[in-house]
Amino acid sequence: MEEINLLKKAVKKAGRVALNYYHSKNIIHEDGYTPLTKADFASEKVLISELKKTPYKILSEHQDNKERLKENKIWIIDPLDGTKDFIQKTGEFSIMAALTQNNKPIIGAIYQPVTKKLYYAQKDKGAFLKQGRNKPIKLSVSNNTDFTDMSLLVSRNHLLPGEIKLCENLKIGKKIPYGSAGLKAALICEQKADIYLNSSDQTGEWDIGAAEIIFKEAGGKITDMLGHDLKYNKKKPINKQGFVLSHKLVHKKIISELKKINE
């Protein structure tokens, strides 16, 4: 089985398992910032079981095998992206996984169990959305350059001052609260939003790995807050400079403005 087909099957299977816990009280730990549920670990178990059919090491949000540092290719998985949204039952959570090679994602998939939306991409082969039994739709980001006509996706649970300031400085027309980081990227690929940034220094590689390859294959631009490419399979798999997603025509302007805000 091709790796992309194995990946699509894995995230959908994990999503179905996560839904088994959706309407029950299943929080097992909550420290105010990173709640965990039984669904997180049930989904992770499925993903690891499926992806272990390949020879690649796995980096998960909840467990790490440092042997991966010796490898050229590894899986990076987020078993439940948007756990707070899962708990709040907004439906805005997803299952995400990516295969990276030479510190870059080469295939990725994001699955939203509630809507049965599957976003996926393979390097140089485009990005697609398949919902249920419908035929896949090719994804492409907007080329809008009018900031007053754009929308910025923001977290419902972790809105940061830099994101608010960027909206004010660029006169971005609208802020849209939404859940999962991966689903925010997917919304831009569907042209339902234009910009997403996360200025936190605490997000992990699993939060954006699958989204990066899908976003790039849909024609988008993604960097950290300083304009540098993101790197994967790091010793400490944290995005210390956050990340920014937009289309290529406005990305440089956004990065320039963020640098001024953070001076």
XYZ file of C-alpha atoms in Angstrom, residues 41-181:
141
model
C -4.742 8.002 23.762
C -7.258 5.799 21.951
C -6.622 7.731 18.735
C -2.861 7.611 19.285
C -2.972 3.843 19.742
C -4.723 3.415 16.389
C -2.386 5.772 14.528
C 0.743 4.113 15.891
C -0.605 0.643 15.140
C -1.361 1.579 11.524
C 1.793 3.594 10.843
C 4.027 0.908 12.340
C 3.278 -1.052 9.169
C 6.032 1.131 7.676
C 9.693 1.073 8.794
C 9.678 4.672 10.070
C 9.967 5.922 13.659
C 7.087 7.912 15.132
C 7.044 11.221 16.990
C 3.729 11.789 18.738
C 2.483 14.653 20.873
C 2.296 12.208 23.780
C 5.399 10.073 23.276
C 8.792 10.407 21.681
C 11.377 7.871 20.571
C 14.726 9.680 20.360
C 15.936 7.009 17.947
C 14.079 9.102 15.379
C 16.948 11.618 15.427
C 19.088 9.126 13.509
C 16.456 8.718 10.814
C 15.909 10.509 7.504
C 12.167 9.791 7.439
C 9.780 9.840 10.405
C 6.053 10.093 11.089
C 4.848 13.056 13.160
C 1.360 12.633 14.599
C -1.185 14.620 16.581
C -3.806 12.118 17.741
C -6.304 14.823 18.734
C -5.629 18.376 17.580
C -8.025 20.718 19.329
C -8.612 18.738 22.525
C -10.383 21.671 24.185
C -12.753 21.865 21.224
C -13.324 18.134 21.558
C -14.245 18.639 25.219
C -16.420 21.664 24.384
C -18.074 19.665 21.568
C -17.618 22.334 18.894
C -16.684 19.682 16.328
C -13.544 21.683 15.488
C -10.986 18.995 16.300
C -8.977 16.763 14.002
C -6.614 13.830 13.678
C -3.337 14.770 11.964
C -0.249 12.979 10.728
C 2.626 13.695 8.364
C 5.603 11.824 6.982
C 8.736 13.966 6.968
C 11.937 13.490 4.997
C 15.085 15.595 5.392
C 13.283 17.647 8.080
C 10.347 18.545 5.773
C 6.836 17.072 5.438
C 6.327 15.143 2.196
C 2.830 13.747 2.792
C 0.156 14.753 5.257
C -3.458 14.189 6.215
C -5.951 15.986 8.446
C -9.253 14.333 9.286
C -12.222 16.061 10.903
C -14.346 13.212 12.285
C -17.565 15.182 12.857
C -17.848 16.362 9.233
C -15.937 13.416 7.710
C -13.687 15.878 5.904
C -10.314 14.439 4.888
C -7.650 16.892 3.746
C -4.501 15.339 2.282
C -1.480 16.109 0.152
C 1.652 14.580 -1.284
C 4.685 16.609 -2.341
C 4.363 17.885 -5.924
C 0.981 16.189 -6.378
C -1.427 18.815 -5.068
C -3.723 19.090 -2.056
C -7.236 17.682 -1.891
C -10.385 17.551 0.214
C -12.553 14.440 0.259
C -15.745 14.476 2.284
C -17.548 11.211 2.842
C -18.254 9.480 -0.466
C -17.870 12.645 -2.529
C -15.155 12.940 -5.161
C -11.936 14.699 -4.048
C -11.775 18.465 -4.611
C -8.455 20.122 -5.465
C -7.543 22.811 -2.937
C -6.094 26.244 -3.665
C -5.589 29.265 -1.409
C -7.028 32.682 -2.313
C -4.898 35.332 -4.044
C -6.649 38.246 -2.335
C -4.230 41.100 -1.506
C -6.667 43.527 0.175
C -6.135 43.165 3.925
C -9.414 44.939 4.700
C -11.176 42.156 2.793
C -9.246 39.358 4.540
C -9.982 37.254 7.593
C -7.528 36.141 10.271
C -8.174 32.821 11.971
C -7.632 32.978 15.713
C -7.808 30.449 18.500
C -10.970 30.284 20.555
C -8.882 29.237 23.567
C -5.405 30.771 23.142
C -5.760 34.246 21.545
C -2.462 36.125 21.924
C -1.770 39.902 21.943
C 0.444 39.766 18.821
C -2.424 38.394 16.760
C -4.746 41.191 17.866
C -2.058 43.805 17.138
C -1.454 42.423 13.634
C -5.168 42.765 12.885
C -5.112 46.385 14.004
C -1.920 47.349 12.158
C -2.839 45.767 8.824
C -6.531 46.655 9.187
C -7.491 43.044 8.610
C -11.220 43.021 8.076
C -12.327 40.087 10.185
C -11.218 37.728 12.966
C -12.660 34.201 12.920
C -12.343 32.100 16.102
C -11.761 28.434 15.290
C -10.414 25.293 16.906
C -7.804 22.846 15.584
C -4.629 24.363 14.102
